[in-house]
Short mmCIF file of C-alpha atoms in Angstrom, two decimals:
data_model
loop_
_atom_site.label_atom_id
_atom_site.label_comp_id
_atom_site.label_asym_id
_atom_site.label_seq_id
_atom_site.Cartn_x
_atom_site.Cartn_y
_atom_site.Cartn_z
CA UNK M 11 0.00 0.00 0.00
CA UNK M 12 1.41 3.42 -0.83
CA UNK M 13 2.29 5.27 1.89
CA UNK M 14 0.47 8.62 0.90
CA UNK M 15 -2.50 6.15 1.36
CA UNK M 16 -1.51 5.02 4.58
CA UNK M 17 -1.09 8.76 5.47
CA UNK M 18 -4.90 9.32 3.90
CA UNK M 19 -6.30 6.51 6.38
CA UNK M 20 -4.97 7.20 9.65
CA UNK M 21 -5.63 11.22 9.20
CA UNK M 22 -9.02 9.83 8.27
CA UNK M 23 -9.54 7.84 11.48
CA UNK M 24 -8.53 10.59 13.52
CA UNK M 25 -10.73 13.77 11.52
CA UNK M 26 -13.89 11.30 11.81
CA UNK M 27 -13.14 10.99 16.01
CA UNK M 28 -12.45 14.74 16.27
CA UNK M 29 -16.05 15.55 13.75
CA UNK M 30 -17.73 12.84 16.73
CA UNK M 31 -16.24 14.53 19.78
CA UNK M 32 -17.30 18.13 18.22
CA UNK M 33 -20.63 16.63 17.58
CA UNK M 34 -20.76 15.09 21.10
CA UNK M 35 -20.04 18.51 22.47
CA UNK M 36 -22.50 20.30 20.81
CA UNK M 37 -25.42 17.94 21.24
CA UNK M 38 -24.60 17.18 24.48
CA UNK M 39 -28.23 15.94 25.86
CA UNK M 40 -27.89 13.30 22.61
CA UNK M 41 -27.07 9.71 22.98
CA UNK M 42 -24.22 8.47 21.44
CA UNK M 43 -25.91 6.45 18.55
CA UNK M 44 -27.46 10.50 18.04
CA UNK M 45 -24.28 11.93 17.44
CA UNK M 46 -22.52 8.89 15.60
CA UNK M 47 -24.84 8.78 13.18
CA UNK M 48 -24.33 12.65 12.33
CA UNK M 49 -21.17 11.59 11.90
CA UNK M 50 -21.82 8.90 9.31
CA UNK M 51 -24.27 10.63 7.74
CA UNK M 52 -21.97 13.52 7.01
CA UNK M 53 -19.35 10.25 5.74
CA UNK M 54 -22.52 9.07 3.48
CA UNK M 55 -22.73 12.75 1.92
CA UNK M 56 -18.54 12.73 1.61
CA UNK M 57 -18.40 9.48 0.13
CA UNK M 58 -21.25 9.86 -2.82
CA UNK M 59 -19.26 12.82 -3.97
CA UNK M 60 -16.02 11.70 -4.00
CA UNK M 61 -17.63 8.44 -5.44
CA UNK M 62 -19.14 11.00 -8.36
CA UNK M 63 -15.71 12.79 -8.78
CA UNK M 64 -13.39 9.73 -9.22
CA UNK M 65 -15.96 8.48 -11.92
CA UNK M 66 -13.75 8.30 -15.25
CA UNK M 67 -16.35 8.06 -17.75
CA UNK M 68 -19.83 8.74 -17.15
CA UNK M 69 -21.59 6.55 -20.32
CA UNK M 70 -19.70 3.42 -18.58
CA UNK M 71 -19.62 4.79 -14.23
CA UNK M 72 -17.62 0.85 -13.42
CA UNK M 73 -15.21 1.51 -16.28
CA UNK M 74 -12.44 0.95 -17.04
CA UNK M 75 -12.90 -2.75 -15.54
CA UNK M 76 -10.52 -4.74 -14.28
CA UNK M 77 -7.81 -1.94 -13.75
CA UNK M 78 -5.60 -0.24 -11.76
CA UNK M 79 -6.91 2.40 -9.54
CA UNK M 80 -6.25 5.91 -10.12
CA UNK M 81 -5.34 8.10 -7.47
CA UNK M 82 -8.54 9.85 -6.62
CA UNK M 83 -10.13 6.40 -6.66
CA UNK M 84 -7.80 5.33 -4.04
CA UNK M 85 -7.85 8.71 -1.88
CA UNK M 86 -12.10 8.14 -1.83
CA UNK M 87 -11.58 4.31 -0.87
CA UNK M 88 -9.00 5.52 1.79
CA UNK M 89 -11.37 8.24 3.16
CA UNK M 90 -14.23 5.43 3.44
CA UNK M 91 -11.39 2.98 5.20
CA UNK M 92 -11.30 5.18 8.01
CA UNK M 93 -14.87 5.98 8.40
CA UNK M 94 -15.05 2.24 8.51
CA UNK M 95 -12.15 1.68 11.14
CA UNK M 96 -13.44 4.60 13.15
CA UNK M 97 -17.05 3.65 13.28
CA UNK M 98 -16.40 -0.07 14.10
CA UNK M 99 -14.20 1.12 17.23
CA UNK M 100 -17.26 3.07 17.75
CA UNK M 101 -19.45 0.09 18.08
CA UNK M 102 -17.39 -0.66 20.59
CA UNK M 103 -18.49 2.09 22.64
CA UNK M 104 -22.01 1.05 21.83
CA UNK M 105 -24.60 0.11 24.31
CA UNK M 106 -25.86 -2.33 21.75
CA UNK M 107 -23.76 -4.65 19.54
CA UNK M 108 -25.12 -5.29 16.00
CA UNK M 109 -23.50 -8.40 14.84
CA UNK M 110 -24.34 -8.06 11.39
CA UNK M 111 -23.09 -4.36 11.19
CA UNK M 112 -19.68 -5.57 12.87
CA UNK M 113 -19.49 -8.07 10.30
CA UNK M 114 -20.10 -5.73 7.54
CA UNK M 115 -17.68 -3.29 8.64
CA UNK M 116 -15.23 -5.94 8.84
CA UNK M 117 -15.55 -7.23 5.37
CA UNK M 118 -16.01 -3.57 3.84
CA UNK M 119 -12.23 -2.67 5.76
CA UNK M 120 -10.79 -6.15 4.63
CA UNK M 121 -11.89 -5.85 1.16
CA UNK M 122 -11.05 -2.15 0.90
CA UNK M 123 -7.73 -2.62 2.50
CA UNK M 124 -7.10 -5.16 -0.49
CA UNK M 125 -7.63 -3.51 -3.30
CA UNK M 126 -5.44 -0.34 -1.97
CA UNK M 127 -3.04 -3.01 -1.27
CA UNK M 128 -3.22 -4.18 -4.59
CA UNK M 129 -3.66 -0.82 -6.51
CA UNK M 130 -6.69 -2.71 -8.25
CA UNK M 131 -10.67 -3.12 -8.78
CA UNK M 132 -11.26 1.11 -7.85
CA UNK M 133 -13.56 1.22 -10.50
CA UNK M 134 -15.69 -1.33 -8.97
CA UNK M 135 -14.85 -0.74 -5.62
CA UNK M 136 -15.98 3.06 -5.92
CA UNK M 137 -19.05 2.05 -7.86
CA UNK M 138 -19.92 -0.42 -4.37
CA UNK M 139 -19.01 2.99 -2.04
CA UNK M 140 -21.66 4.92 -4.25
CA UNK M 141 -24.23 1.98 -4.12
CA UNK M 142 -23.57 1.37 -0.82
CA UNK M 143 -23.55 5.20 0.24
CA UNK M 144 -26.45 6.35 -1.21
CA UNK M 145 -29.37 5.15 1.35
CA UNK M 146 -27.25 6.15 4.17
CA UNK M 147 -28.65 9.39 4.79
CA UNK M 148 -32.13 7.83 4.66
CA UNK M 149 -30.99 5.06 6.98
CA UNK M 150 -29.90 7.30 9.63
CA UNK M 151 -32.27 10.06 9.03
CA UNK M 152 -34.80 7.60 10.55
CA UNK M 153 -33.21 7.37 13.68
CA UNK M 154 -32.35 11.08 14.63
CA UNK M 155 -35.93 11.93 13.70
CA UNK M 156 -37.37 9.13 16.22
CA UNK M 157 -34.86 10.67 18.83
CA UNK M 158 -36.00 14.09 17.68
CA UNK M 159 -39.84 13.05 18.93
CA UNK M 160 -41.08 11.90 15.36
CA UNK M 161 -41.54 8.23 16.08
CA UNK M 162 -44.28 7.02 14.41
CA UNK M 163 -45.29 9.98 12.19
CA UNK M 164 -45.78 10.57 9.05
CA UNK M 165 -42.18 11.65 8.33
CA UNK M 166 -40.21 8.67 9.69
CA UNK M 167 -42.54 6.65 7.81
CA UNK M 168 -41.63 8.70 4.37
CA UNK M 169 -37.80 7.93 5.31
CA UNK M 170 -38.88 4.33 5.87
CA UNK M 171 -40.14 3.90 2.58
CA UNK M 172 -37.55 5.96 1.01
CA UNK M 173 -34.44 4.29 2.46
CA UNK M 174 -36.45 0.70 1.49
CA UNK M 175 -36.39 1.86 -2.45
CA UNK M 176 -33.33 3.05 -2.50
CA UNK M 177 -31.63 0.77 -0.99
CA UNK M 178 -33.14 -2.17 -3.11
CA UNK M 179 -32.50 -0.44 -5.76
CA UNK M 180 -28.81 0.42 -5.01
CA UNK M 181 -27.70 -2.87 -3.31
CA UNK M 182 -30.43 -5.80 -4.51
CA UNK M 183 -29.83 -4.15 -8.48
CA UNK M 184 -26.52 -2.84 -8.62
CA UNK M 185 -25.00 -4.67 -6.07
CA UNK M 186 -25.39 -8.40 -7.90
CA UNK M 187 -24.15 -6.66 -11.06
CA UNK M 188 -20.87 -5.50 -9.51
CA UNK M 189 -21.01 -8.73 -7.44
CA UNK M 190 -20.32 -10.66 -10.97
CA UNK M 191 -18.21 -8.52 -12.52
CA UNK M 192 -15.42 -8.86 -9.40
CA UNK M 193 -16.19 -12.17 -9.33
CA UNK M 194 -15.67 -13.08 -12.79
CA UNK M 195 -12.63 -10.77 -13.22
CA UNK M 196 -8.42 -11.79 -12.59
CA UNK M 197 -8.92 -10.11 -8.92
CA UNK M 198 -7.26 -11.95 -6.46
CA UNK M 199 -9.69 -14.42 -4.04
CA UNK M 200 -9.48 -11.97 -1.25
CA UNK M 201 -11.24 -9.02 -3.04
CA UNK M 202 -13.59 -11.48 -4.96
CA UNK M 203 -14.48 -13.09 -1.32
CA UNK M 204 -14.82 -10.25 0.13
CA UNK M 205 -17.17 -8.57 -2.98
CA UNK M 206 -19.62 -11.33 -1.97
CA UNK M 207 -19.57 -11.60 1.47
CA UNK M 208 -20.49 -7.57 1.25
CA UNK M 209 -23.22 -8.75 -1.25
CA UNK M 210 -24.66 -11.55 1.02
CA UNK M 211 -24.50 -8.80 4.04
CA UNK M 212 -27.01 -6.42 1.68
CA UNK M 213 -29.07 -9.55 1.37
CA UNK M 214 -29.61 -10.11 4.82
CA UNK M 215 -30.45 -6.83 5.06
CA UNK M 216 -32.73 -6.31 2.12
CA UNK M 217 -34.63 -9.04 4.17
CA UNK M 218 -35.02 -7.57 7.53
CA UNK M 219 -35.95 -3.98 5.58
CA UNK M 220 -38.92 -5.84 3.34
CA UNK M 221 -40.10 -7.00 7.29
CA UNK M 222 -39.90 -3.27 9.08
CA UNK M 223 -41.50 -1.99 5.35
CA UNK M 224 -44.52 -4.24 5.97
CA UNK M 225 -44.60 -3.97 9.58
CA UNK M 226 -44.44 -0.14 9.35
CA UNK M 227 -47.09 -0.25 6.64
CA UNK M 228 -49.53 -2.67 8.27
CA UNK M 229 -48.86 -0.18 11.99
CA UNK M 230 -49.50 2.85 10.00
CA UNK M 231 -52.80 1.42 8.48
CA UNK M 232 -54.23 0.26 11.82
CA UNK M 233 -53.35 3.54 13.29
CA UNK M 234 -55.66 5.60 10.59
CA UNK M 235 -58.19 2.79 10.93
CA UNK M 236 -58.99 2.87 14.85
CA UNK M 237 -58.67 7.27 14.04
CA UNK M 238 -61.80 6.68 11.93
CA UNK M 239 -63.53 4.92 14.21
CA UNK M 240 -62.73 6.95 16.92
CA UNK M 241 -64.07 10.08 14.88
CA UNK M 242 -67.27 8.24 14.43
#
């Protein structure tokens, strides 16, 4: 791994702790899941646009396949590595452990970590940060605004649907497209393990969100229901 790289990771780690403790100071009557997920919500906004800037040609967004990475591809993958590094010590902080978040921050670091190792798959590997990325603001949104006092409104149930759709779209569409094209390329096994172990994480997920969509749904629906009758 180059050592500018290197450099680009552990400045990372270190700007995403000082944004938290900032954040921690200001909202100071917050928990601590509040103010980390300001935090990787402002990483989600970072990491879409320097996703969009390291884009080489916009008719063909994963090209040039199978390639080395170019320099801004590997400064946006090292800005993501430290999110990741910072926000799975993080979890450690945590009142509640998420397995399958731990597990996904693992593989996103180990496959990351590869391919700046390497100096290969950016293309692809940016294309996954922007796919990944792009419900992330939706996904936490949800949670400040039910800390906020809009649980069960109207609003959080808007984000609900929203992060759902975009987030099939971005990891059950995309996602198994850029699954076989790693997989099917001369990457080493790592990066192509890795590729679908991050795939069969957005599965799992895709599941459990198709169970809060429904349950959300069918909540909101009984909730106008006994209204009506209440009216009458």
């Amino acid at each position: 791994m180059e050592d500018y790289i290197v450099s680009w990771v552990i400045s990372g780690v270190l700007f995403w702790t000082t944004t938290f403790l900032l954040v921690r100071n200001v909202f100071r009557n917050r928990s601590f899941d509040f103010c980390n997920r300001v935090v990787s919500t402002v990483h989600a906004a970072v990491a879409v646009g320097l996703a969009s800037l390291s884009v080489q040609h916009w008719g063909c967004p994963v090209c040039p396949l199978a390639s080395r990475s170019s320099e801004l591809q590997m400064k946006a993958l090292a800005v993501t590595l430290s999110y990741l590094i910072y926000d799975l010590i993080c979890c450690l902080f945590d009142k509640i452990t998420r397995m399958d978040n731990s597990v996904h921050h693992m593989v996103g670091i180990v496959g990351i970590a590869a391919g700046l190792a390497y100096g290969m798959c950016g293309s692809e590997m940016v294309a996954a940060m922007w796919l990944t990325e792009i419900s992330s603001p939706f996904l936490h949104m949800r949670e400040l605004l039910k800390e906020l006092g809009y649980r069960d409104t109207n609003l959080t149930l808007a984000f609900d649907i929203l992060f759902a759709a975009i987030f099939s779209l971005a990891r059950m569409v995309g996602g198994p497209y850029l699954t076989y094209v790693t997989l099917t390329a001369d990457y080493p096994l790592l990066i192509k393990a890795m590729a679908l172990g991050l795939q069969l994480v957005s599965a799992f997920w895709f599941y459990k969100i198709l169970r809060m969509v429904r349950y959300k749904i069918a909540k909101r629906m009984a909730l106008n229901k006994s209204i009506k009758i209440s009216v009458h």
